[in-house]
Tab-separated table of C-alpha atoms and ligand atoms in Angstrom:
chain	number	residue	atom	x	y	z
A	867	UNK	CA	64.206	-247.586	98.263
A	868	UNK	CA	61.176	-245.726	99.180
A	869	UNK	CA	57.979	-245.926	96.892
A	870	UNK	CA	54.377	-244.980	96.933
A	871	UNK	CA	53.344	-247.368	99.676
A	872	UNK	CA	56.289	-245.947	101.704
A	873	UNK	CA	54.137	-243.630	104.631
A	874	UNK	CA	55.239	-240.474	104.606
A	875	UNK	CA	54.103	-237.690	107.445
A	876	UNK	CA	55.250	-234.254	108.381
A	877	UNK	CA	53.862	-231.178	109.433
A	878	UNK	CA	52.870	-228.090	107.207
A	879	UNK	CA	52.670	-224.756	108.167
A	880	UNK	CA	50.731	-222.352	106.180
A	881	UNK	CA	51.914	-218.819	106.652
A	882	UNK	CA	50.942	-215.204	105.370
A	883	UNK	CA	50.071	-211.936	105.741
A	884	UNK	CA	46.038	-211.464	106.938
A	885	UNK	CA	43.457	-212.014	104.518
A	886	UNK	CA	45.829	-214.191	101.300
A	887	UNK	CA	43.701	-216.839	101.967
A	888	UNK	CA	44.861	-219.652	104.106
A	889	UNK	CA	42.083	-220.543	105.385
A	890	UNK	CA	40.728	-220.786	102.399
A	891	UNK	CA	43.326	-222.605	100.800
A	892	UNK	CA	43.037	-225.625	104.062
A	893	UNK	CA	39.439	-226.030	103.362
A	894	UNK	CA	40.057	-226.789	99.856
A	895	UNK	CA	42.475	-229.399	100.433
A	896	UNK	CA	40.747	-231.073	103.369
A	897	UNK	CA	37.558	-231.046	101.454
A	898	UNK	CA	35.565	-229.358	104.137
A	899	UNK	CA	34.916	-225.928	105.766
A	900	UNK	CA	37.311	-226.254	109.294
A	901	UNK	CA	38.639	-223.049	109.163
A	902	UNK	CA	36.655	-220.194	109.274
A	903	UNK	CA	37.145	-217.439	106.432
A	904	UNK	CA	36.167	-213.950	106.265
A	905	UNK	CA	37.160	-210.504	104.456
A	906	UNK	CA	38.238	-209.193	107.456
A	907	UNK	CA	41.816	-209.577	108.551
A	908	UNK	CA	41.568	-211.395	112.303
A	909	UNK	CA	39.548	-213.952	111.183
A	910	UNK	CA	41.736	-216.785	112.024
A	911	UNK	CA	43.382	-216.541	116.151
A	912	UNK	CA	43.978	-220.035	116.687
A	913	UNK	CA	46.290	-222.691	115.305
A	914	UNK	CA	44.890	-225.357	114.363
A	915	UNK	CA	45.763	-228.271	113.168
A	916	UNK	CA	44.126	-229.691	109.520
A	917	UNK	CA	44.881	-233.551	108.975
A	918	UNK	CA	44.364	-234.804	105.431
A	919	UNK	CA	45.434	-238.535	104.867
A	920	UNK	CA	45.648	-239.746	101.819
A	921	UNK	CA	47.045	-243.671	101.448
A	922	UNK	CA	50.335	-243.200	102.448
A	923	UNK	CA	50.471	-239.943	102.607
A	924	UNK	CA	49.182	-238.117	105.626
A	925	UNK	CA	50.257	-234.071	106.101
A	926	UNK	CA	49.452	-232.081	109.075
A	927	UNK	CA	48.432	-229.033	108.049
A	928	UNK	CA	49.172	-225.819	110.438
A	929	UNK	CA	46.558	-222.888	109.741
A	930	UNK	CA	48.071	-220.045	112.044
A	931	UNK	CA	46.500	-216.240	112.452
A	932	UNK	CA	48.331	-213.701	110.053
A	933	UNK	CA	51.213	-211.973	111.111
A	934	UNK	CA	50.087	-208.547	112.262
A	935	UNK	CA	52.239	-205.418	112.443
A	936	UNK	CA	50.386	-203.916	115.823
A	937	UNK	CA	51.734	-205.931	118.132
A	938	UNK	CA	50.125	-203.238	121.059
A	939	UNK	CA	46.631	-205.694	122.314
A	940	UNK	CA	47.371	-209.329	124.189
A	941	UNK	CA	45.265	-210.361	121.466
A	942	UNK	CA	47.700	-209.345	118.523
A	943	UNK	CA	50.704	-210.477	120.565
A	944	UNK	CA	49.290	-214.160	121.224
A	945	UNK	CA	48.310	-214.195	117.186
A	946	UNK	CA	51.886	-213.159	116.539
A	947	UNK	CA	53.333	-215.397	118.566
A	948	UNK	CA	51.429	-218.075	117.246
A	949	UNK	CA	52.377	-217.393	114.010
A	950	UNK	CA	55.774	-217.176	114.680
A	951	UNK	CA	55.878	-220.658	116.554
A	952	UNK	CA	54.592	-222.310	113.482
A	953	UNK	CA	57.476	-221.706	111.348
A	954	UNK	CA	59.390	-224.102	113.875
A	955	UNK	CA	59.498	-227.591	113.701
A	956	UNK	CA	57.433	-228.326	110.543
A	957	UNK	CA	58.380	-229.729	107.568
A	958	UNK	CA	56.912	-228.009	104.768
A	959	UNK	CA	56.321	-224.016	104.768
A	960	UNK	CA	53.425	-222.947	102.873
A	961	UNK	CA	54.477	-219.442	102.271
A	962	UNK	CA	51.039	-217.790	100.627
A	963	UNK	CA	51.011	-214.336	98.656
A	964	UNK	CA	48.700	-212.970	96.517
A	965	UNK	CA	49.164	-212.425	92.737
A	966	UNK	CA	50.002	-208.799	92.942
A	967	UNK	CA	49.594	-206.750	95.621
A	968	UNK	CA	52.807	-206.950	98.300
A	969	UNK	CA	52.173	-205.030	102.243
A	970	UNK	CA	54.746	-204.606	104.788
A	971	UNK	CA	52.609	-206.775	106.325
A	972	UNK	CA	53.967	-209.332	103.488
A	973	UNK	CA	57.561	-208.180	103.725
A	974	UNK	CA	57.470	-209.237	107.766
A	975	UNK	CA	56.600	-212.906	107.364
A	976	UNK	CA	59.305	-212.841	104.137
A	977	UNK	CA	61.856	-211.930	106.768
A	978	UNK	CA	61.227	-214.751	109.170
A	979	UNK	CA	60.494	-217.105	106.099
A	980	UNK	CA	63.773	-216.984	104.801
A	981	UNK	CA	65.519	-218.206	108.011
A	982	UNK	CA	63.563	-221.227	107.580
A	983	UNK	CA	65.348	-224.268	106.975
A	984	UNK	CA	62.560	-226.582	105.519
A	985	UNK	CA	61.728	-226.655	102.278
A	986	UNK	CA	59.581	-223.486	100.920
A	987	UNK	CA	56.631	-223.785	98.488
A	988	UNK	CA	55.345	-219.934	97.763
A	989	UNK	CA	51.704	-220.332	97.146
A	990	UNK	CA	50.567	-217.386	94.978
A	991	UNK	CA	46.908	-217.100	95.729
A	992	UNK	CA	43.981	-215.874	94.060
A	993	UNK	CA	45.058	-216.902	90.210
A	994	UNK	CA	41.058	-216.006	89.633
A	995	UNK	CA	41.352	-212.206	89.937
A	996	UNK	CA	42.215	-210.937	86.256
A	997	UNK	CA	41.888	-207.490	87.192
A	998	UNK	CA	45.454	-205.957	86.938
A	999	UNK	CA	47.519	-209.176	85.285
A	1000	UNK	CA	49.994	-206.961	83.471
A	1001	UNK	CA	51.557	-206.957	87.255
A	1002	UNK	CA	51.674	-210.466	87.653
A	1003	UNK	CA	55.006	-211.483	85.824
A	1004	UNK	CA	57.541	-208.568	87.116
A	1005	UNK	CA	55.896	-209.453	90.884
A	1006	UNK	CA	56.527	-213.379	90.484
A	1007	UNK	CA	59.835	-212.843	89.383
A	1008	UNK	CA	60.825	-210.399	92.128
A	1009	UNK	CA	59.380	-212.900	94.541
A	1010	UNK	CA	61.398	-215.966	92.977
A	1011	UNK	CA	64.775	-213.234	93.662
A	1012	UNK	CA	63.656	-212.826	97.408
A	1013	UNK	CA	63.259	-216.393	98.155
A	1014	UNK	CA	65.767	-218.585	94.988
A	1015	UNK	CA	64.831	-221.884	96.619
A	1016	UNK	CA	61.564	-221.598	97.056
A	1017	UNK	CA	59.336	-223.191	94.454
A	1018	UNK	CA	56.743	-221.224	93.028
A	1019	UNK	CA	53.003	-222.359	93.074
A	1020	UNK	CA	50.406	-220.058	91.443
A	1021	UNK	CA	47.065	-221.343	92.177
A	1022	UNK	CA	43.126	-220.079	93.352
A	1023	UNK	CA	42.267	-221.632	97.006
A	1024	UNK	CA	38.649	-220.416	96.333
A	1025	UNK	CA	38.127	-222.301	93.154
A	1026	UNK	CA	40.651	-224.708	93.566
A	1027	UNK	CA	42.658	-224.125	90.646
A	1028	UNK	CA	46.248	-225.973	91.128
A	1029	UNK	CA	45.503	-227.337	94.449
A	1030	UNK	CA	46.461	-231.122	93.637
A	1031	UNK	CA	49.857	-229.807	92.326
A	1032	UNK	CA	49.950	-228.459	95.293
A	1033	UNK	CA	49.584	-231.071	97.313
A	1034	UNK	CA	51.583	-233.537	94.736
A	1035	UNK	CA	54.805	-230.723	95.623
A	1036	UNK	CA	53.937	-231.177	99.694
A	1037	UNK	CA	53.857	-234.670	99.793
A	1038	UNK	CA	56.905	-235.207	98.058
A	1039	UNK	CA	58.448	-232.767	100.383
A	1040	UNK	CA	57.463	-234.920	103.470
A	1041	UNK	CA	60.357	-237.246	105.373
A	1042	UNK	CA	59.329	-240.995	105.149
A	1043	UNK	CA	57.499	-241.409	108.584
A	1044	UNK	CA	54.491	-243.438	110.430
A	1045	UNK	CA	51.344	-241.271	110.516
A	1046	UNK	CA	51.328	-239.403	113.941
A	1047	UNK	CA	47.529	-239.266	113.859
A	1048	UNK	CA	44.435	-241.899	113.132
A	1049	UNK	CA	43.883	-242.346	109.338
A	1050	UNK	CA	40.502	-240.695	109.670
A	1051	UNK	CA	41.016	-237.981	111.871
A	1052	UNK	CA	40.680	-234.501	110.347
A	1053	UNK	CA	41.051	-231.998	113.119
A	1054	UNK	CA	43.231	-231.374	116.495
A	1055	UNK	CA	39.887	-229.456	117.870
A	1056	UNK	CA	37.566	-230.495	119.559
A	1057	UNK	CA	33.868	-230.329	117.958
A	1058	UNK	CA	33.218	-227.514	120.907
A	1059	UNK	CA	35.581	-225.686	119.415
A	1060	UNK	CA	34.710	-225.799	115.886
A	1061	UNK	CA	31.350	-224.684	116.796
A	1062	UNK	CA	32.389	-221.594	118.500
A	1063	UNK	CA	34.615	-220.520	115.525
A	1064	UNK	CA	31.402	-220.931	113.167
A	1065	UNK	CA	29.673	-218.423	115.024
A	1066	UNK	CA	32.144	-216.262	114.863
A	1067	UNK	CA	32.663	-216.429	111.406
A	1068	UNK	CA	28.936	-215.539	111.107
A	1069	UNK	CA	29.863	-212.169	113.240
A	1070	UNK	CA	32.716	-211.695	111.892
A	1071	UNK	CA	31.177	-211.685	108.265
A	1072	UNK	CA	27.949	-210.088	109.753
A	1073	UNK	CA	30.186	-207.182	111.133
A	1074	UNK	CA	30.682	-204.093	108.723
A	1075	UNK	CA	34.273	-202.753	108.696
A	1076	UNK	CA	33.420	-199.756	111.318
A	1077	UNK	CA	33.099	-202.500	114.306
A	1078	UNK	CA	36.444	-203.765	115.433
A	1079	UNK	CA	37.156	-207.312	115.791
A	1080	UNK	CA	36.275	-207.394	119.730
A	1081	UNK	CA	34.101	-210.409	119.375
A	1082	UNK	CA	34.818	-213.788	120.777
A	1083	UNK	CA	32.551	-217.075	121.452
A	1084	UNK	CA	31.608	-219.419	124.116
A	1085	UNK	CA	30.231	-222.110	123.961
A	1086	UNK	CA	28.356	-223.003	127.356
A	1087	UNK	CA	25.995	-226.532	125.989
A	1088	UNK	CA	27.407	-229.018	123.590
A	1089	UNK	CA	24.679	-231.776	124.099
A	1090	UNK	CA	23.883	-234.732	121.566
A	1091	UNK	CA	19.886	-235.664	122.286
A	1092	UNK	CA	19.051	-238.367	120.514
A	1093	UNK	CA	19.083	-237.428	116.972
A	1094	UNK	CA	19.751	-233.332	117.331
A	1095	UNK	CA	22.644	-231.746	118.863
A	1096	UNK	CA	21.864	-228.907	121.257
A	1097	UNK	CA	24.012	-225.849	120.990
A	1098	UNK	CA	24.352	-222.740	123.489
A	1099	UNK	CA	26.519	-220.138	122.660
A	1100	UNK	CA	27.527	-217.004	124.091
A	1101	UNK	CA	28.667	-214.120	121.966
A	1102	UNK	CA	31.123	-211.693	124.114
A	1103	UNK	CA	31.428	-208.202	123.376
A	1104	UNK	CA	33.376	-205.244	125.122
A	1105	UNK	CA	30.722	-202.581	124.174
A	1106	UNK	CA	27.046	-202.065	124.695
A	1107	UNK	CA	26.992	-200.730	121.275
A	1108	UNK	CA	28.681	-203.424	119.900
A	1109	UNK	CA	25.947	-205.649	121.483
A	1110	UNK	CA	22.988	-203.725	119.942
A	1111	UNK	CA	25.009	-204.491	116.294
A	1112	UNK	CA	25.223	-207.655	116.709
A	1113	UNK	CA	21.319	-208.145	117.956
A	1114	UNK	CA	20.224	-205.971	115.083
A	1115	UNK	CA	16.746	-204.121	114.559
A	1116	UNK	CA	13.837	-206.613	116.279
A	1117	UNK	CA	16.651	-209.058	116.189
A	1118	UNK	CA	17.041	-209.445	112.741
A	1119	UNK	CA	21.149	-209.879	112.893
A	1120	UNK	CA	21.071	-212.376	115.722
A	1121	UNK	CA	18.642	-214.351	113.422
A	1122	UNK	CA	20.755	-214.180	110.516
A	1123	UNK	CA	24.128	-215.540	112.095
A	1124	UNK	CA	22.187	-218.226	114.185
A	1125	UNK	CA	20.194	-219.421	111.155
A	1126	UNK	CA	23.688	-219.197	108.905
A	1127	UNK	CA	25.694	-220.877	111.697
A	1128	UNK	CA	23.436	-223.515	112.269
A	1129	UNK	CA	23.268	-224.807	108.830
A	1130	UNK	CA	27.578	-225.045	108.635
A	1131	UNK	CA	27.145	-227.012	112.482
A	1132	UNK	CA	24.412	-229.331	110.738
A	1133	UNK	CA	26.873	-230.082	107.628
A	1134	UNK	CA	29.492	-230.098	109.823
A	1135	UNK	CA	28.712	-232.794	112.237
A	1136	UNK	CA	26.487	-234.625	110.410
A	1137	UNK	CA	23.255	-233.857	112.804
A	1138	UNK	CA	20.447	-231.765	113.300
A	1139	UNK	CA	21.182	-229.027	115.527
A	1140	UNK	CA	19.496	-226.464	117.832
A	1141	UNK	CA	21.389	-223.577	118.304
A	1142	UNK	CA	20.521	-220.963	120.984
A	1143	UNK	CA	22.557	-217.968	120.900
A	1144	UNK	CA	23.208	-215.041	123.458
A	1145	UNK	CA	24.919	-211.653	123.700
A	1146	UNK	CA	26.917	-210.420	126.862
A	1147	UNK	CA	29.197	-207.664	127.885
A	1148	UNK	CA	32.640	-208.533	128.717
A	1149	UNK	CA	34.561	-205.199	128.832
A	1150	UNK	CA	38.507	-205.527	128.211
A	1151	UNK	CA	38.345	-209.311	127.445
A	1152	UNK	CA	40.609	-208.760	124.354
A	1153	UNK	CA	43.607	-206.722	126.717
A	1154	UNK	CA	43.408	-209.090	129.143
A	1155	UNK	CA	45.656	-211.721	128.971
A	1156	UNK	CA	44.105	-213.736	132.209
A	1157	UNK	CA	40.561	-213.064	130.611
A	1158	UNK	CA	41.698	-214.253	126.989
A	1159	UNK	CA	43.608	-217.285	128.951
A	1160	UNK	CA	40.348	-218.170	130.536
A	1161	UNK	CA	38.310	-217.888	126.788
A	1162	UNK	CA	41.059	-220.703	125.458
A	1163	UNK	CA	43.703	-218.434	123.995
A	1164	UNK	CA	46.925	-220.385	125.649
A	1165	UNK	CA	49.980	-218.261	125.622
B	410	GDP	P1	43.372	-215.708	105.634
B	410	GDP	O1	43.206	-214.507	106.514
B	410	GDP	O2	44.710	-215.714	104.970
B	410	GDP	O3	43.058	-217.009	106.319
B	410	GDP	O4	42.312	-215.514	104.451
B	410	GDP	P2	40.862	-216.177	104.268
B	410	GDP	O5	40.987	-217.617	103.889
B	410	GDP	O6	40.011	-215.847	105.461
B	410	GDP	O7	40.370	-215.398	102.965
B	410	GDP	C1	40.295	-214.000	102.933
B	410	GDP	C2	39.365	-213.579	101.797
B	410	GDP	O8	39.969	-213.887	100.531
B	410	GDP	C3	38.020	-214.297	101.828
B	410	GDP	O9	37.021	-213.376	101.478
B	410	GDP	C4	38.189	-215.369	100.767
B	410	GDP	O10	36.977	-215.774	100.184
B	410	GDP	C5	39.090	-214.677	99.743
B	410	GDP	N1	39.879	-215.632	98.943
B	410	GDP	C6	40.628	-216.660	99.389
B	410	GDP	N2	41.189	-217.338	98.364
B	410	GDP	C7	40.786	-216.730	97.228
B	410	GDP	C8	41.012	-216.971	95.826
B	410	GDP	O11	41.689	-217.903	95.397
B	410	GDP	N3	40.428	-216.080	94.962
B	410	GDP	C9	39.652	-215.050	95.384
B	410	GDP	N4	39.120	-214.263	94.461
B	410	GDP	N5	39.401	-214.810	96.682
B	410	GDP	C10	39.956	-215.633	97.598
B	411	K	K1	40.593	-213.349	106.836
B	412	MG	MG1	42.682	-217.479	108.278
């Protein structure tokens, strides 16, 4: 007989079109801002892995890159692929949709979702948005006809309406296991890496929706002084013109997303940080796949 105090662990893959929210949905259950989130579809590249432990229950959550429908840049094939990959071997799908509106976009992870063999929770995301809920109902219940056994959770990742039912539903759904990772471990990535993706975020959200997403991050110092934590990072570009965006008028930009990225590092890691920040020129990184291999995208 298994009870509360039985540990339970298993992996949890949280899958979606670009932009439902499930990135915003892992922050709110692990309590703190890993993922980066942004209104721009491509926010998200990498897996990563999101570790919440709670007494006996520890789930591994997997926040992949949206499925995207060009598959034509290295870039969108690695996210696809990534994607793809997390629907095997997990324990738990995460399938998240938003209230209404349904893409093709949508329709493409449906079709690999339903070969799953896992159990299926379909999040339905953004509760908060009143603005057309006439549409709701007829949507939910064509959903619940697509996928029969999947249960249905509506809830809002951003206010984090629902979210412990959520959880309550996941870690039920978990196999009776010892925890794969350290109690108080939240993250697969290393603190490096973290810091690089804050940045970006900053760009990312900086960027207006004429400059495409041709922006990645190094990070060349990661250096704990004494009490502050000294930061270089290196903001790549393929354009010159994307390079005077980012810098701004006398700079003003740059300031903005150093200032704004600094302050997330600070909470973050729990230190005060120095953050220097550069802009370089690195034509074709994003259709190469030896130059994305060498910026940490692993096929
Ligand atoms: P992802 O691409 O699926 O990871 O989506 P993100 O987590 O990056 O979120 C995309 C956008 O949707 C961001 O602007 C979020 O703030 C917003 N968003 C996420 N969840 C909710 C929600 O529950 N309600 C509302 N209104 N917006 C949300
Ligand atoms: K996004
Ligand atoms: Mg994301």
């Amino acid at each position: 007989m298994s009870d509360s105090s039985t540990p339970r662990c298993g992996y949890v893959a949280i899958v979606g079109r670009p932009n439902v929210g499930k990135s915003t949905l892992l922050n709110h259950i692990l309590g703190q801002k890993l993922a980066i989130t942004s209104r721009k579809p491509q926010t998200t590249r990498h897996t990563m892995l999101g570790i919440k432990t709670e007494d006996a229950v520890q789930a591994i959550y997997v926040d992949t890159p949206g499925l995207h429908k060009d598959n034509d840049k290295a870039l969108n094939r690695f996210m696809n692929k990534s994607a793809s990959q997390a629907l095997r071997d997990v324990d738990v799908v995460l399938f998240v949709v938003d209230r209404v509106r349904w893409t093709d976009e949508d329709q493409m992870v449906l079709e690999k979702v339903r070969f799953v063999t896992c159990p299926v929770l379909l999040v339905v995301n953004k509760l908060d948005r009143m603005d057309d809920k006439k549409d709701m109902l007829p949507h939910l219940e064509w959903l619940a006809t697509q996928l029969p056994d999947a249960e249905i959770v509506p809830v809002s990742a951003l206010h984090g309406r629902n979210i412990d039912q959520l959880e309550q539903l996941i870690a039920e759904r978990l196999p009776e296991s010892e925890h794969f990772y350290p109690d108080d471990q939240i993250t697969d990535r290393s603190s490096r890496f973290l810091a690089a993706e804050l940045v970006r975020e900053k760009v990312m959200r900086q960027l207006g929706a004429e400059i495409p997403y041709q922006v990645t991050v190094e990070i060349e110092q990661f250096k704990q002084e004494g009490k502050i934590l000294h930061i270089h990072a290196l903001i790549l570009v393929e354009r010159d013109g994307q390079k005077k965006i980012i810098i701004g008028d006398g700079g003003e930009r740059m300031k903005k997303i150093g200032q704004e990225a600094r302050l997330d590092m600070q909470k973050l890691f729990g230190s005060k940080v120095m953050l220097n920040l550069w802009v370089k020129v690195k034509r074709g990184w994003s259709d190469d796949e030896r130059a994305l291999s060498s910026l940490g995208y692993n096929f």
